Amino acid sequence: MQLDAVIATRPRRSALPALLLGGPAAGAIVAGYRDRLVDPRFARRNVSLVPHAFLTDDVAGAPEPHVRIVLDLAGRLDQTMPQGSGALRLPLLRTCEAVLGAAATGGDPSARRRALRDRLYEELTLRRPWLGHAQRAAAHTGQGVSLAAVAQAILQVVVVVFPRWVYGLWLSRRALHWAGELLEAPDRRFPHAALELTEGGGLRGNAALVQELLVTALLRDLDRAARPSRWWVRRVRRRWSFVALLGTVGGADSPCKVLLDTYERAVAKGAPSPLLVLGALTGEPPSVAVALPAADVAAFFHRPGGRVYALKLSEEADDGAARQWFETNLRIRPRAAARADYARAVAPVAALLLAAAAVPLYVWGPDGCRAVEGGETIGVTDGAECSLAPPGPEGDQLRELERLAAAHNAAVDLSEPHRTMVFFAPLTVRDGSGNTTLNGIQSLRGVLVALAEVNASPGVNHMRQRLLVANPGDAFAHGTEVARMIVERAARDRVSAVVGITQSRPAALAAVTALSDGKIPVIGSSVTGSAMVEGPDAPARYLQVSPSNAQVAEVMTEFVRGRGATSVVLVVHPDDEVFSVDLADKLAARFTPARTVRVDYSEFGQDHTADDAARQICAKAGFVVYAGRSARLAELLNAMRGRSGCARGDGGRIGFLAEALPSEYLDDPAKLTTGYPFAEFSHVSFSPDVRGPRPHHFVRSFPAYFTGRGLPAHVPNSDAAGAYDAVIVAAKATDGAFADEAPDEDFPANAVYGRLMEPGVRDVNGATGAITLNREHRYPVGRTLYVLGV
């Protein structure tokens, strides 16, 4: 039998299987194997070669035997640690043990969690005496020792309050969420789930669940102990497996049998374990045990397969062959640290320091702004730490908004409940792309107006919002890269949600997916591509306040039919599958095929140029429906100007309906009407005309916000209104999550997403209309859309 080699080499498996021996000699063999794990040269001193524990059913009469047997296992492993191998620390198991011993407390859940944290911290000070000494020193006002009140308070904070707060963070960290999942708690954070395990808790009497929690904690602790830090010189000493010897694996009530079942269940759920279990059957093998022929024993530890094996030995009481099978020389010898061990621990650190000194570091820029090809700067900024604006007059509008964002953030009191919202959308154009000013600028204006309104609103459980501005570059060329930067900053900046996006593209979809995978909710505006919210690739944590392409296509079709058009020229970007092709397909399905002409106009590339598209459009002279990007519209109109068929001699104008217009034409409609008099322009809008009889209060507050800061009175449009609504929805969901957790301010962005899903937001009075979003409706249904003239 090569158990010795298995113990010494620790096969590379996430968890070692258990081996059960059957037959009259099994009990003696398992009990005798315990002696093999002690160095025979020091038998009188009981010097262990590997940590091991021999367990029987003696605990059956003890209170809570399911708890006692796990603690006995841990205690005996600790007692048999080899000399020179350090102490066996079991922080997860000892924490769970302390929870089981905690008395029930009264008060609201938040107060009970704090009381539990304090109790667990007191237990920690007993296991870490230096913490207890420091705590007593800070509390000592002493006879004959006089400390100034201020110094005493500072000492209390440094050695008592701060360590206890850090310990509370450790209890809530993601690495402990496995306990919340095991206990099926609504909130997976350990302090929330553990309340059910204190005295009187709902799960305290569930013996199977309690033992599984303790066993899983022990296995995780042992896995960590078997692979200490790479920088620790003693790492190479721990080449052994931990060994559990079960002397009596019997009937259903056998504590050893119950422990084995729990071990199998924990490993089946993915708990890693360097624990080697060898047991003696005193009853029928467990149902999960796989029969193992003797010839297979040497290899089964090294191959994937079952988790519990049963090996039937000879029926003879004195199984000499089986005993001889175990008679191999154990070669496990913990040794003293050699010079090479210290070199192994120090060398990586030294190499990193030398590399840092010799090689210039690749610098992103202040807090995440980085220049890229095409004259753009991508990244994330709070408005003050760096600028995303290009140099020269082209960047004036963005610099103006960055200054407003910086002033907004400076006004947020960080001592009060707050979160950070991220506006994420293209804010610059790449040199030579042919794109005009992007609508992200106008959307960012709407965000600033909304945040000013949110932070000025009082209310219970209300969180004020800071702002980060994130630029993925023209056409979302660096979207995934910047999304990762947002995820990296999420915890530090307390990010609650990302808003904006503004474009339906494969690159935008990939960026939103990266944010969703980082458990940050995203609320899009001016986004209509169906793939963003429908289908298998739609990100899980994405919603939008804008309608889908299906709704847009329905409104555009009705408008064209109302104009009595006899033929339709449908302009589409063939290289834009998510937005343009999707919208064009939905429009073509509604128009009469015999009277519809599709004209391809590439957004990028040399094929299907603006001149090619203009020639075909003017030759047909039908009603033009533009299903392309607004940023590419100006180039097409310039190519159409002056062509026969477009500029008609009788002064007639072509009907021209665009899904969206560039923001420069919305800000100054005269550029469109005087520059291209051959067409009568209309466009789809998510918000009514500002000249309507009953405009939303956003229409008045938008220009007032900018004039109040000495800037021009910008006129709001559909993009600004959509971004405004996205902020209002995100803020309501954040406040709802805070209300669920209050007064605890420490909740993740994923809690905001949960609030958006259930119960959601209902009948929000948005600038684009009433908005209801939840699990069933990830974009507004029944949305009223508008077709506006210029």
Coordinates of N, CA and C in Angstrom, one line a residue, residues 154-359:
I154 N -7.0 58.5 21.0 CA -6.3 58.1 19.8 C -5.9 56.6 20.0
L155 N -5.4 56.3 21.2 CA -4.9 54.9 21.4 C -6.1 54.0 21.3
Q156 N -7.2 54.4 21.8 CA -8.4 53.5 21.7 C -8.8 53.2 20.3
V157 N -8.8 54.3 19.5 CA -9.1 54.1 18.0 C -8.1 53.2 17.3
V158 N -6.8 53.4 17.6 CA -5.8 52.7 16.9 C -5.7 51.2 17.2
V159 N -5.8 50.9 18.5 CA -5.6 49.5 18.9 C -6.9 48.8 19.3
V160 N -8.0 49.5 19.3 CA -9.3 48.8 19.7 C -10.3 49.0 18.5
V161 N -10.7 50.2 18.3 CA -11.8 50.5 17.3 C -11.4 50.1 15.9
F162 N -10.2 50.5 15.5 CA -9.8 50.2 14.1 C -9.6 48.7 13.8
P163 N -8.9 48.0 14.7 CA -8.8 46.5 14.4 C -10.1 45.8 14.4
R164 N -11.0 46.2 15.3 CA -12.4 45.6 15.3 C -13.1 45.9 14.0
W165 N -13.0 47.1 13.5 CA -13.6 47.5 12.3 C -13.0 46.7 11.1
V166 N -11.7 46.5 11.1 CA -11.1 45.7 10.0 C -11.5 44.3 10.1
Y167 N -11.7 43.8 11.4 CA -12.2 42.4 11.5 C -13.6 42.3 11.0
G168 N -14.4 43.3 11.2 CA -15.8 43.3 10.6 C -15.7 43.2 9.1
L169 N -14.8 43.9 8.5 CA -14.6 43.9 7.0 C -14.2 42.4 6.6
W170 N -13.3 41.8 7.4 CA -12.9 40.5 7.0 C -14.1 39.5 7.1
L171 N -14.9 39.7 8.1 CA -16.1 38.8 8.2 C -17.0 39.0 7.0
S172 N -17.1 40.2 6.4 CA -18.0 40.4 5.3 C -17.4 40.2 4.0
R173 N -16.1 39.8 3.9 CA -15.5 39.8 2.6 C -16.0 38.6 1.7
R174 N -15.7 38.7 0.4 CA -16.3 37.8 -0.5 C -15.8 36.3 -0.3
A175 N -14.6 36.2 0.3 CA -14.1 34.9 0.5 C -14.9 34.1 1.6
L176 N -15.7 34.7 2.3 CA -16.6 34.0 3.3 C -18.0 33.9 2.8
H177 N -18.3 34.3 1.6 CA -19.6 34.1 1.1 C -20.1 32.7 0.9
W178 N -19.1 31.7 0.9 CA -19.5 30.3 0.8 C -20.4 29.9 2.0
A179 N -20.2 30.5 3.1 CA -21.0 30.2 4.3 C -22.4 30.6 4.1
G180 N -22.6 31.9 3.5 CA -23.9 32.4 3.2 C -24.7 31.5 2.2
E181 N -23.9 31.0 1.2 CA -24.5 30.1 0.2 C -24.9 28.8 0.8
L182 N -24.0 28.3 1.7 CA -24.3 27.0 2.3 C -25.6 27.1 3.2
L183 N -25.7 28.2 3.9 CA -26.9 28.4 4.8 C -28.1 29.0 4.0
E184 N -27.9 29.2 2.7 CA -29.0 29.7 1.9 C -29.6 31.0 2.4
A185 N -28.7 31.9 2.8 CA -29.1 33.2 3.4 C -29.4 34.1 2.2
P186 N -30.4 35.0 2.4 CA -30.6 36.0 1.3 C -29.4 36.9 1.1
D187 N -28.7 37.3 2.2 CA -27.5 38.1 2.1 C -26.4 37.1 2.4
R188 N -25.4 36.9 1.5 CA -24.4 35.9 1.7 C -23.3 36.4 2.6
R189 N -23.3 37.7 3.0 CA -22.2 38.1 3.9 C -22.3 37.4 5.3
F190 N -21.2 37.0 5.8 CA -21.1 36.1 6.9 C -21.9 36.6 8.1
P191 N -21.7 37.9 8.5 CA -22.5 38.4 9.7 C -24.0 38.3 9.6
H192 N -24.5 38.4 8.4 CA -25.9 38.3 8.1 C -26.4 36.9 8.3
A193 N -25.6 35.9 7.6 CA -26.0 34.5 7.6 C -25.8 33.9 9.0
A194 N -24.8 34.3 9.7 CA -24.4 33.7 11.0 C -25.4 33.9 12.1
L195 N -26.2 35.0 12.0 CA -27.2 35.2 13.0 C -28.1 34.0 13.2
E196 N -28.4 33.2 12.2 CA -29.2 32.1 12.3 C -28.6 30.9 13.1
L197 N -27.3 31.0 13.4 CA -26.6 29.9 14.0 C -26.3 30.2 15.5
T198 N -26.6 31.4 15.9 CA -26.5 31.7 17.4 C -27.6 31.0 18.2
E199 N -27.5 31.1 19.5 CA -28.5 30.4 20.3 C -29.9 30.9 20.0
G200 N -30.8 30.0 19.7 CA -32.1 30.4 19.4 C -32.3 30.7 17.9
G201 N -31.2 30.7 17.1 CA -31.3 30.9 15.7 C -32.1 29.8 15.0
G202 N -32.6 30.2 13.8 CA -33.5 29.2 13.1 C -32.8 28.0 12.6
L203 N -31.4 28.1 12.4 CA -30.7 27.0 11.9 C -29.8 26.3 12.9
R204 N -29.9 26.8 14.2 CA -29.0 26.2 15.2 C -29.3 24.8 15.5
G205 N -30.5 24.3 15.4 CA -30.8 22.9 15.6 C -30.7 22.0 14.4
N206 N -30.3 22.5 13.3 CA -30.1 21.7 12.1 C -28.7 21.0 12.2
A207 N -28.6 19.8 12.8 CA -27.3 19.2 13.0 C -26.5 19.0 11.7
A208 N -27.2 18.5 10.7 CA -26.5 18.2 9.4 C -25.9 19.5 8.8
L209 N -26.6 20.6 8.8 CA -26.1 21.8 8.3 C -25.0 22.4 9.1
V210 N -25.2 22.3 10.4 CA -24.1 22.9 11.3 C -22.8 22.1 11.1
Q211 N -22.9 20.8 11.0 CA -21.7 20.0 10.8 C -21.1 20.2 9.5
E212 N -21.9 20.4 8.4 CA -21.3 20.7 7.1 C -20.6 22.0 7.1
L213 N -21.2 23.0 7.8 CA -20.5 24.3 7.9 C -19.1 24.2 8.6
L214 N -19.1 23.4 9.7 CA -17.8 23.2 10.4 C -16.8 22.5 9.6
V215 N -17.3 21.4 8.9 CA -16.3 20.6 8.1 C -15.8 21.4 6.9
T216 N -16.7 22.2 6.3 CA -16.2 23.0 5.1 C -15.2 24.0 5.6
A217 N -15.5 24.6 6.8 CA -14.5 25.6 7.3 C -13.2 25.0 7.6
L218 N -13.2 23.8 8.2 CA -12.0 23.1 8.5 C -11.2 22.7 7.2
L219 N -11.9 22.2 6.2 CA -11.2 21.8 5.0 C -10.6 23.0 4.3
R220 N -11.3 24.1 4.3 CA -10.7 25.4 3.7 C -9.5 25.8 4.5
D221 N -9.6 25.7 5.8 CA -8.4 26.1 6.7 C -7.2 25.2 6.4
L222 N -7.5 23.9 6.3 CA -6.4 22.9 6.1 C -5.8 23.1 4.7
D223 N -6.6 23.4 3.7 CA -6.1 23.7 2.4 C -5.2 24.9 2.4
R224 N -5.6 25.9 3.1 CA -4.7 27.1 3.2 C -3.4 26.8 4.0
A225 N -3.5 26.0 5.1 CA -2.4 25.6 5.8 C -1.4 24.8 5.1
A226 N -1.9 23.9 4.1 CA -1.0 23.1 3.4 C -0.3 23.8 2.3
R227 N -0.7 25.0 2.0 CA 0.1 25.8 1.0 C 0.2 27.3 1.5
P228 N 1.2 27.5 2.4 CA 1.4 28.8 3.0 C 1.9 29.7 1.9
S229 N 2.1 31.0 2.3 CA 2.6 32.0 1.3 C 3.8 31.6 0.6
R230 N 3.9 32.0 -0.7 CA 5.1 31.7 -1.4 C 6.3 32.4 -0.9
W231 N 6.1 33.5 -0.1 CA 7.2 34.3 0.4 C 7.6 33.8 1.7
W232 N 7.0 32.7 2.2 CA 7.3 32.2 3.5 C 8.4 31.1 3.4
V233 N 9.5 31.2 4.2 CA 10.6 30.3 4.0 C 10.2 28.9 4.4
R234 N 9.2 28.7 5.3 CA 8.8 27.4 5.8 C 7.9 26.6 4.8
R235 N 7.6 27.2 3.7 CA 6.6 26.6 2.8 C 7.0 25.2 2.4
V236 N 8.3 24.9 2.1 CA 8.7 23.6 1.6 C 8.6 22.5 2.6
R237 N 8.4 22.9 3.9 CA 8.4 21.8 4.9 C 7.0 21.1 4.9
R238 N 6.0 21.7 4.4 CA 4.7 21.1 4.4 C 4.3 20.4 3.2
R239 N 5.0 19.2 3.0 CA 4.7 18.4 1.8 C 3.7 17.3 2.1
W240 N 3.3 17.2 3.3 CA 2.4 16.1 3.7 C 0.9 16.4 3.6
S241 N 0.1 15.4 3.5 CA -1.3 15.5 3.7 C -1.7 15.4 5.1
F242 N -2.8 16.0 5.5 CA -3.4 15.8 6.8 C -4.1 14.4 6.8
V243 N -4.1 13.7 7.9 CA -4.6 12.4 7.9 C -5.7 12.3 9.0
A244 N -6.9 11.7 8.6 CA -8.0 11.4 9.6 C -8.2 9.9 9.6
L245 N -8.1 9.3 10.7 CA -8.3 7.9 10.9 C -9.6 7.6 11.6
L246 N -10.6 7.0 11.0 CA -11.9 6.8 11.6 C -11.9 5.3 12.0
G247 N -11.9 5.0 13.3 CA -11.9 3.7 13.7 C -13.2 2.9 13.7
T248 N -14.3 3.6 13.6 CA -15.6 3.0 13.7 C -16.6 3.7 12.7
V249 N -16.6 3.3 11.5 CA -17.5 3.8 10.5 C -18.7 2.7 10.4
G250 N -19.7 3.0 11.2 CA -20.8 1.9 11.4 C -22.1 2.4 10.9
G251 N -23.1 2.2 11.7 CA -24.5 2.4 11.3 C -24.8 3.9 11.1
A252 N -26.1 4.2 10.9 CA -26.5 5.6 10.6 C -26.3 6.5 11.7
D253 N -26.3 6.0 13.0 CA -26.1 6.9 14.2 C -24.6 7.0 14.6
S254 N -23.7 6.4 13.8 CA -22.3 6.4 14.2 C -21.8 7.8 13.9
P255 N -21.2 8.5 14.9 CA -20.7 9.9 14.6 C -19.6 9.8 13.5
C256 N -18.8 8.8 13.5 CA -17.8 8.7 12.4 C -18.4 8.5 11.1
K257 N -19.5 7.7 11.0 CA -20.2 7.6 9.7 C -20.8 8.9 9.3
V258 N -21.4 9.6 10.2 CA -22.0 10.9 9.9 C -21.0 11.9 9.5
L259 N -19.8 11.9 10.1 CA -18.7 12.8 9.8 C -18.3 12.5 8.3
L260 N -18.1 11.2 8.0 CA -17.7 10.8 6.7 C -18.7 11.3 5.6
D261 N -20.0 11.1 5.9 CA -21.1 11.6 5.0 C -21.0 13.1 4.8
T262 N -20.7 13.8 5.9 CA -20.6 15.3 5.8 C -19.4 15.7 4.9
Y263 N -18.3 14.9 5.2 CA -17.1 15.2 4.4 C -17.3 15.0 2.9
E264 N -18.0 13.9 2.6 CA -18.3 13.6 1.2 C -19.2 14.7 0.6
R265 N -20.1 15.2 1.3 CA -21.1 16.2 0.9 C -20.3 17.5 0.6
A266 N -19.4 17.9 1.6 CA -18.7 19.1 1.4 C -17.8 19.1 0.2
V267 N -17.1 18.0 0.0 CA -16.2 17.9 -1.1 C -17.0 17.9 -2.4
A268 N -18.1 17.3 -2.4 CA -19.0 17.3 -3.6 C -19.4 18.7 -4.0
K269 N -19.5 19.6 -3.1 CA -19.9 20.9 -3.4 C -18.7 21.8 -3.7
G270 N -17.5 21.2 -3.8 CA -16.3 21.9 -4.3 C -15.3 22.4 -3.2
A271 N -15.5 22.0 -1.9 CA -14.6 22.4 -0.9 C -13.2 21.7 -1.2
P272 N -12.1 22.5 -1.3 CA -10.8 21.9 -1.5 C -10.3 21.2 -0.2
S273 N -9.5 20.2 -0.3 CA -9.1 19.5 0.9 C -7.8 18.7 0.7
P274 N -6.8 18.9 1.6 CA -5.6 18.0 1.6 C -5.8 16.9 2.6
L275 N -7.0 16.6 3.0 CA -7.3 15.6 4.1 C -7.4 14.2 3.5
L276 N -6.6 13.3 4.0 CA -6.6 11.9 3.6 C -7.4 11.1 4.7
V277 N -8.5 10.5 4.3 CA -9.4 9.8 5.3 C -9.2 8.3 5.1
L278 N -8.9 7.6 6.2 CA -8.8 6.2 6.2 C -9.7 5.7 7.3
G279 N -10.6 4.8 7.0 CA -11.6 4.4 7.9 C -11.8 2.9 8.0
A280 N -12.3 2.4 9.1 CA -12.6 1.0 9.3 C -14.1 0.8 9.3
L281 N -14.6 0.0 8.4 CA -16.0 -0.3 8.4 C -16.4 -1.3 9.5
T282 N -17.4 -0.8 10.3 CA -18.0 -1.7 11.3 C -19.5 -2.1 10.9
G283 N -19.9 -1.7 9.8 CA -21.2 -1.9 9.3 C -21.2 -2.0 7.8
E284 N -22.3 -1.8 7.1 CA -22.4 -1.8 5.7 C -21.7 -0.6 5.1
P285 N -21.1 -0.7 4.0 CA -20.4 0.5 3.4 C -21.5 1.6 3.0
P286 N -21.2 2.8 3.1 CA -22.1 3.9 2.7 C -22.5 3.8 1.3
S287 N -23.7 4.3 1.0 CA -24.2 4.2 -0.4 C -23.4 4.9 -1.4
V288 N -22.6 5.9 -0.9 CA -21.8 6.7 -1.9 C -20.4 6.0 -2.1
A289 N -20.1 4.9 -1.4 CA -18.8 4.2 -1.5 C -18.8 3.4 -2.8
V290 N -17.6 3.5 -3.5 CA -17.4 2.7 -4.7 C -16.5 1.5 -4.3
A291 N -16.9 0.3 -4.7 CA -16.0 -0.9 -4.4 C -14.7 -0.8 -5.2
L292 N -13.6 -1.1 -4.5 CA -12.3 -1.0 -5.1 C -11.5 -2.3 -5.0
P293 N -11.1 -2.8 -6.2 CA -10.2 -4.0 -6.1 C -8.9 -3.7 -5.6
A294 N -8.3 -4.6 -4.9 CA -7.0 -4.4 -4.3 C -5.9 -3.9 -5.3
A295 N -6.0 -4.4 -6.5 CA -4.9 -4.0 -7.5 C -5.0 -2.5 -7.8
D296 N -6.1 -1.9 -7.6 CA -6.3 -0.5 -8.0 C -5.9 0.5 -6.9
V297 N -5.5 0.0 -5.7 CA -5.3 1.0 -4.6 C -4.2 1.9 -4.8
A298 N -3.1 1.5 -5.4 CA -1.9 2.3 -5.5 C -2.1 3.5 -6.4
A299 N -3.1 3.5 -7.3 CA -3.2 4.6 -8.2 C -4.5 5.4 -8.0
F300 N -5.4 5.0 -7.2 CA -6.7 5.7 -7.2 C -6.6 7.0 -6.6
F301 N -5.6 7.3 -5.7 CA -5.5 8.6 -5.1 C -5.1 9.7 -6.2
H302 N -4.5 9.2 -7.3 CA -3.9 10.2 -8.3 C -4.8 10.4 -9.5
R303 N -5.9 9.7 -9.6 CA -6.7 9.8 -10.8 C -8.1 10.4 -10.3
P304 N -8.7 11.2 -11.3 CA -10.1 11.7 -10.9 C -11.1 10.5 -10.8
G305 N -12.1 10.7 -10.0 CA -13.1 9.7 -9.9 C -13.9 10.0 -8.6
G306 N -14.3 8.9 -8.0 CA -15.2 9.0 -6.8 C -14.5 9.6 -5.6
R307 N -15.3 9.9 -4.6 CA -14.8 10.5 -3.4 C -14.7 9.6 -2.2
V308 N -15.4 8.4 -2.2 CA -15.3 7.4 -1.2 C -15.2 6.1 -1.8
Y309 N -14.2 5.3 -1.4 CA -13.9 3.9 -1.9 C -14.0 2.9 -0.7
A310 N -14.4 1.7 -1.0 CA -14.5 0.7 0.0 C -13.7 -0.5 -0.5
L311 N -12.7 -1.0 0.4 CA -11.9 -2.1 0.0 C -12.1 -3.2 1.0
K312 N -12.6 -4.4 0.5 CA -12.9 -5.5 1.4 C -11.7 -6.3 1.6
L313 N -11.2 -6.5 2.8 CA -10.1 -7.3 3.2 C -10.5 -8.8 3.4
S314 N -9.6 -9.6 3.7 CA -9.8 -11.0 4.0 C -10.8 -11.2 5.1
E315 N -11.6 -12.3 5.1 CA -12.5 -12.6 6.2 C -11.7 -13.1 7.5
E316 N -10.4 -13.4 7.3 CA -9.7 -13.9 8.5 C -9.4 -12.7 9.5
A317 N -9.5 -13.1 10.8 CA -9.3 -12.0 11.8 C -7.9 -11.5 11.7
D318 N -6.9 -12.3 11.4 CA -5.5 -11.9 11.4 C -5.1 -11.9 9.9
D319 N -5.3 -10.8 9.3 CA -5.0 -10.6 7.9 C -3.5 -10.3 7.7
G320 N -2.7 -11.3 7.6 CA -1.2 -11.1 7.5 C -0.8 -10.4 6.3
A321 N -1.5 -10.7 5.2 CA -1.2 -10.1 3.9 C -1.5 -8.6 3.9
A322 N -2.6 -8.3 4.5 CA -3.0 -6.9 4.6 C -2.0 -6.1 5.4
R323 N -1.6 -6.7 6.5 CA -0.7 -6.0 7.4 C 0.7 -5.8 6.7
Q324 N 1.1 -6.8 5.9 CA 2.3 -6.7 5.2 C 2.2 -5.6 4.1
W325 N 1.0 -5.5 3.6 CA 0.7 -4.4 2.6 C 1.0 -3.0 3.1
F326 N 0.8 -2.8 4.4 CA 1.1 -1.5 5.0 C 2.5 -1.3 5.5
E327 N 3.3 -2.4 5.4 CA 4.7 -2.3 5.9 C 5.6 -1.7 4.9
T328 N 5.6 -0.5 4.7 CA 6.6 0.2 3.9 C 7.3 1.3 4.8
N329 N 8.4 1.7 4.3 CA 9.2 2.7 5.1 C 8.6 4.1 4.8
L330 N 8.3 4.8 5.9 CA 7.8 6.1 5.8 C 9.0 7.1 5.6
R331 N 8.9 7.9 4.6 CA 10.1 8.8 4.3 C 9.8 10.2 4.5
I332 N 8.9 10.6 5.4 CA 8.5 12.0 5.6 C 9.4 12.5 6.7
R333 N 10.3 13.4 6.4 CA 11.2 14.0 7.4 C 11.2 15.5 7.3
P334 N 10.4 16.2 8.2 CA 10.5 17.6 8.2 C 11.9 18.0 8.5
R335 N 12.4 19.0 7.9 CA 13.8 19.4 8.0 C 14.0 20.8 8.4
A336 N 15.1 21.2 8.8 CA 15.4 22.6 9.1 C 15.5 23.4 7.9
A337 N 15.2 24.7 8.0 CA 15.4 25.6 6.8 C 16.8 25.7 6.4
A338 N 17.0 25.5 5.1 CA 18.4 25.7 4.5 C 18.5 27.1 3.9
R339 N 19.8 27.4 3.5 CA 20.0 28.7 2.9 C 19.2 28.9 1.6
A340 N 19.1 27.8 0.9 CA 18.3 27.9 -0.4 C 16.9 28.2 -0.2
D341 N 16.3 27.8 1.0 CA 14.9 28.2 1.3 C 14.8 29.7 1.4
Y342 N 15.7 30.3 2.1 CA 15.6 31.8 2.3 C 15.8 32.5 1.0
A343 N 16.7 31.9 0.1 CA 16.9 32.5 -1.2 C 15.6 32.4 -2.0
R344 N 14.9 31.3 -1.9 CA 13.7 31.1 -2.7 C 12.6 32.1 -2.3
A345 N 12.6 32.4 -1.0 CA 11.6 33.3 -0.5 C 11.9 34.8 -0.9
V346 N 13.2 35.1 -0.8 CA 13.7 36.5 -1.1 C 13.8 36.8 -2.5
A347 N 14.2 35.8 -3.3 CA 14.5 36.1 -4.7 C 13.4 36.7 -5.5
P348 N 12.1 36.3 -5.4 CA 11.1 36.9 -6.2 C 10.9 38.4 -5.9
V349 N 11.0 38.7 -4.6 CA 10.9 40.1 -4.2 C 12.0 40.9 -4.7
A350 N 13.2 40.4 -4.6 CA 14.4 41.1 -5.1 C 14.3 41.3 -6.6
A351 N 13.8 40.3 -7.3 CA 13.7 40.4 -8.8 C 12.6 41.5 -9.2
L352 N 11.5 41.6 -8.4 CA 10.5 42.6 -8.7 C 11.1 44.0 -8.5
L353 N 11.8 44.1 -7.4 CA 12.4 45.5 -7.1 C 13.4 45.9 -8.2
L354 N 14.2 44.9 -8.6 CA 15.2 45.2 -9.7 C 14.5 45.6 -11.0
A355 N 13.5 44.8 -11.3 CA 12.7 45.1 -12.5 C 12.1 46.5 -12.5
A356 N 11.5 46.8 -11.3 CA 10.9 48.1 -11.2 C 11.9 49.3 -11.3
A357 N 13.2 49.0 -10.8 CA 14.2 50.1 -10.9 C 14.8 50.1 -12.3
A358 N 14.8 49.0 -13.1 CA 15.5 49.0 -14.3 C 14.6 49.3 -15.5
V359 N 13.4 48.9 -15.4 CA 12.4 49.1 -16.5 C 11.5 50.2 -16.2

